[in-house]
JSON list of C-alpha atoms in Angstrom, two decimals:
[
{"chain": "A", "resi": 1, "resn": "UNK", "atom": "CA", "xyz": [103.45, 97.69, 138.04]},
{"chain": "A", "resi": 2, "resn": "UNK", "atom": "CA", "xyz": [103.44, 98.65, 134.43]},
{"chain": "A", "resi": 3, "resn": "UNK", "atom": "CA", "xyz": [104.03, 102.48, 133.54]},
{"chain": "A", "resi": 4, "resn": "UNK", "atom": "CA", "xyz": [101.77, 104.50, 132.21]},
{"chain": "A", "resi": 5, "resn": "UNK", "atom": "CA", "xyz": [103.47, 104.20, 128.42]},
{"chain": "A", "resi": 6, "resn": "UNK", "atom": "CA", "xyz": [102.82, 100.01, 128.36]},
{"chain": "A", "resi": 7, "resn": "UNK", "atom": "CA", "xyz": [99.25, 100.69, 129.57]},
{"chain": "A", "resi": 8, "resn": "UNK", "atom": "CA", "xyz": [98.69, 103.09, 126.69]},
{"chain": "A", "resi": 9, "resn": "UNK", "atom": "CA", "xyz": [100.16, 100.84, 124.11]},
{"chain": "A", "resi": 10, "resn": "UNK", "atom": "CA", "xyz": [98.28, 97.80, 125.89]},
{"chain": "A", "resi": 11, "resn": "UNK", "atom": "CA", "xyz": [95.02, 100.19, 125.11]},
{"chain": "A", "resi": 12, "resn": "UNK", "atom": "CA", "xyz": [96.41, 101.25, 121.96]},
{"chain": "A", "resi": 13, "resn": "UNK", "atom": "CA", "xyz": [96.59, 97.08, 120.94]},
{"chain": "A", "resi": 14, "resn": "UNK", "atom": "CA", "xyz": [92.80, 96.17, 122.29]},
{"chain": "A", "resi": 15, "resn": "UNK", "atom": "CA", "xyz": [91.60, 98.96, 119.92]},
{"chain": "A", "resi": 16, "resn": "UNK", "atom": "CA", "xyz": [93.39, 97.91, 116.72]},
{"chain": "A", "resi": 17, "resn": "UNK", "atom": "CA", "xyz": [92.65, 94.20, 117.58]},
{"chain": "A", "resi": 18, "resn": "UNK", "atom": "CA", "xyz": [89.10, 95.79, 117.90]},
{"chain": "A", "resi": 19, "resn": "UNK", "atom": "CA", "xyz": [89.11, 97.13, 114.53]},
{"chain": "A", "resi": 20, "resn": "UNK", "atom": "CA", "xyz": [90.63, 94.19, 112.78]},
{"chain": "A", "resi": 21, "resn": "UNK", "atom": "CA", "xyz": [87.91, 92.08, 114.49]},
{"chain": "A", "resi": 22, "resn": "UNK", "atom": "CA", "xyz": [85.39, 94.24, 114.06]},
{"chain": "A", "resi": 23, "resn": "UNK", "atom": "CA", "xyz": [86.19, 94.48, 110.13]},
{"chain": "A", "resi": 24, "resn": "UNK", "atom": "CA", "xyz": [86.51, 90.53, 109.86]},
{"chain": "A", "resi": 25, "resn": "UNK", "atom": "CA", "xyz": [82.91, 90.08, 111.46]},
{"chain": "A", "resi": 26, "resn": "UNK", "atom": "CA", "xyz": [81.62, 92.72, 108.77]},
{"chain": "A", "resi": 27, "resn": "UNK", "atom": "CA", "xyz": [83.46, 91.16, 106.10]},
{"chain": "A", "resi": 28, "resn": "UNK", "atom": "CA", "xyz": [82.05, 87.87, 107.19]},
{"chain": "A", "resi": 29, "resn": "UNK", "atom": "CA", "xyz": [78.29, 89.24, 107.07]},
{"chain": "A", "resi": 30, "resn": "UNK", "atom": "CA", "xyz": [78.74, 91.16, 103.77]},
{"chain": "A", "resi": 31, "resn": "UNK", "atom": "CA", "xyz": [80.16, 88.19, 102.12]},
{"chain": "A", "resi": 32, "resn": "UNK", "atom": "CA", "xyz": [77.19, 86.19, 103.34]},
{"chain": "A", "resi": 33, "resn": "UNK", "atom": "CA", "xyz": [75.24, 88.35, 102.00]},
{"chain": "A", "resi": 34, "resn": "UNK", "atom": "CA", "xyz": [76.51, 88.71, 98.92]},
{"chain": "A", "resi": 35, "resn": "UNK", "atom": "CA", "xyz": [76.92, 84.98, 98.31]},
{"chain": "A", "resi": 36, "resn": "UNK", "atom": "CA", "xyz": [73.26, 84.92, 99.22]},
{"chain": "A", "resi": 37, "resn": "UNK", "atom": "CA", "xyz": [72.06, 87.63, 96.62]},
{"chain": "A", "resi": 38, "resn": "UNK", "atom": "CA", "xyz": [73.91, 85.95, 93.98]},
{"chain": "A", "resi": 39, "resn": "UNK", "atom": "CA", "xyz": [72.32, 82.61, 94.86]},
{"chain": "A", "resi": 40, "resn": "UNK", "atom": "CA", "xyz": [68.76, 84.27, 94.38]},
{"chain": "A", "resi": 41, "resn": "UNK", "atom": "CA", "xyz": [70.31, 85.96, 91.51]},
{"chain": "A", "resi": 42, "resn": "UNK", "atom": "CA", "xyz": [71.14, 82.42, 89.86]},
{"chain": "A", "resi": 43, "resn": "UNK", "atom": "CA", "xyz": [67.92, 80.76, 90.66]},
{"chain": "A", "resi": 44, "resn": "UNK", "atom": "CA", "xyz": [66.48, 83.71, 89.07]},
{"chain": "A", "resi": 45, "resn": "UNK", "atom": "CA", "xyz": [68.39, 83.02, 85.56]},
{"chain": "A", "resi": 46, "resn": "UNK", "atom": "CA", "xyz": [70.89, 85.54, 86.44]},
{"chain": "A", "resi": 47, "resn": "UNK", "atom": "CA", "xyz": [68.31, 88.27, 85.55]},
{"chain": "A", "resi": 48, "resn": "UNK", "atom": "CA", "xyz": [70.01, 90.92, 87.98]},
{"chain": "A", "resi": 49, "resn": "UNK", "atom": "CA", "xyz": [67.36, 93.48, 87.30]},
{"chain": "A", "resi": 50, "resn": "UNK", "atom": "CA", "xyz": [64.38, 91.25, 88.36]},
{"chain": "A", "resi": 51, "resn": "UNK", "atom": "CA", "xyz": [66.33, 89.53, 91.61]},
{"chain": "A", "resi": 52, "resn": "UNK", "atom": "CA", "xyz": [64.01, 88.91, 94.61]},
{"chain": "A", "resi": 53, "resn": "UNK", "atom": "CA", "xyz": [65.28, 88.16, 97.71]},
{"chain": "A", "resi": 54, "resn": "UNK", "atom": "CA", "xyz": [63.38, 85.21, 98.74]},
{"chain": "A", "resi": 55, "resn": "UNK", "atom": "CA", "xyz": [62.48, 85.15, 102.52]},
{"chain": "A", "resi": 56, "resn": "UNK", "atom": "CA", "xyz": [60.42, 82.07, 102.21]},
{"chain": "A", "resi": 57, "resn": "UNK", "atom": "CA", "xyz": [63.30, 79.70, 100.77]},
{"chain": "A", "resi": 58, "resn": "UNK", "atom": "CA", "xyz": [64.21, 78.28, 103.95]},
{"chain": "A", "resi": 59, "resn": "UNK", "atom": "CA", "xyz": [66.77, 75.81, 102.69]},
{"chain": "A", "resi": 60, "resn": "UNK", "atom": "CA", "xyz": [68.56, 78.66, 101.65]},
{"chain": "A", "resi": 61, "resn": "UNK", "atom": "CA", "xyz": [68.51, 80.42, 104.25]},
{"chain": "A", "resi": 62, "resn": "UNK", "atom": "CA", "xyz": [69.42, 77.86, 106.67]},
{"chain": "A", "resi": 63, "resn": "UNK", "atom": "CA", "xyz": [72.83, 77.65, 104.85]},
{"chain": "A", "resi": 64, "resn": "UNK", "atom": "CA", "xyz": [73.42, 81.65, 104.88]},
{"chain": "A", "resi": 65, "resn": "UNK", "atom": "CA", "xyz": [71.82, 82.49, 108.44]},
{"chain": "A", "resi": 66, "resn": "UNK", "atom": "CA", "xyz": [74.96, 80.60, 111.07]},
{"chain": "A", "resi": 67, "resn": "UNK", "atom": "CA", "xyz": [77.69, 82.34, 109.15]},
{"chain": "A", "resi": 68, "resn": "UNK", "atom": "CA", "xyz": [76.12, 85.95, 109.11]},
{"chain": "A", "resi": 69, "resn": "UNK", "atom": "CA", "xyz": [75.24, 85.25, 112.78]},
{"chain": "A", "resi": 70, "resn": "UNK", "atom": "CA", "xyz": [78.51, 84.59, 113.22]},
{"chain": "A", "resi": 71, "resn": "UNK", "atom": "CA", "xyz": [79.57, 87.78, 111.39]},
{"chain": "A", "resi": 72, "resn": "UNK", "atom": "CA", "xyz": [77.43, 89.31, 113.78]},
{"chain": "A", "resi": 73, "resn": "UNK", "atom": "CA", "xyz": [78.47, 88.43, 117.00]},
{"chain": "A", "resi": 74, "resn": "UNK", "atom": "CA", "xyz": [82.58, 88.96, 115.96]},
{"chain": "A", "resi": 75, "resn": "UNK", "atom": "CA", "xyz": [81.36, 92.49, 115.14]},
{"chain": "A", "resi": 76, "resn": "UNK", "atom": "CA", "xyz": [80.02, 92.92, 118.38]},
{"chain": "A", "resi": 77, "resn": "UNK", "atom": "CA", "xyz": [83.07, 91.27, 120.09]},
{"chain": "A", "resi": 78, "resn": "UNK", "atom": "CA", "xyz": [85.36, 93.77, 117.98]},
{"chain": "A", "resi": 79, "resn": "UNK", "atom": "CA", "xyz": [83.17, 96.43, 119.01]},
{"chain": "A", "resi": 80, "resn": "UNK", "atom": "CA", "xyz": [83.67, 95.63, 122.67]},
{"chain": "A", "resi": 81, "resn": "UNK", "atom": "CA", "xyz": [87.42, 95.05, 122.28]},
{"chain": "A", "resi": 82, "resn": "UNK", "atom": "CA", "xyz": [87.45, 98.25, 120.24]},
{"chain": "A", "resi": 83, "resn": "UNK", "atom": "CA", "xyz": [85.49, 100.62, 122.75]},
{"chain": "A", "resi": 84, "resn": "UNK", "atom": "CA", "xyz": [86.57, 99.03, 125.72]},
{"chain": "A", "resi": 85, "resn": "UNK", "atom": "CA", "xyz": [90.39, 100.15, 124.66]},
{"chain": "A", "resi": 86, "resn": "UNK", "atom": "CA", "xyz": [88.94, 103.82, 124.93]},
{"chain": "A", "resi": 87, "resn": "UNK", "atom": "CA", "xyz": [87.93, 103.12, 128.60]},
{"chain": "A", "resi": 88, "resn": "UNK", "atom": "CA", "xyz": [91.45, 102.12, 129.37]},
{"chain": "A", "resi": 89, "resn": "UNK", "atom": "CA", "xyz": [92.52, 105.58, 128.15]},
{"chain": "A", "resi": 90, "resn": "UNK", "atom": "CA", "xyz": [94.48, 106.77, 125.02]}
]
């Protein structure tokens, strides 16, 4: 039976596995996000003050939607490794 020390470090791993997850799904979506601004910004003759995000192109979007959903659900799977290391105690 493990001591009470390897269960906190155990718990002390989940949560910074959490956070590193958590941070990779965010990174994932921002990037996404970014890549997709700057592809509205280009077909826009890289006027950055006038840039529309275009909701209707759905070419485009059907490029940048599976990798922010993606993004999404590691966030939410960092989230739950993150949190659910604070159930198992400190």
């Amino acid at each position: 039976m493990p001591s009470d020390a390897a269960a906190r470090r155990g718990g002390s791993r989940m949560r910074l596995a959490g956070r590193i997850v958590l941070g990779g799904g965010l990174g994932l979506c921002l990037v996404t996000f970014a890549g997709w601004v700057w592809l509205n910004a280009y077909a826009c003759a890289c006027a950055f003050s006038k840039v529309r995000l275009r909701w209707e192109d759905t070419e485009a979007l059907a490029a940048f939607i599976p990798p922010f959903g993606i993004g999404v659900v590691v966030m939410i799977l960092g989230g739950t490794l993150w949190f659910g290391g604070w159930a198992q105690g400190p």
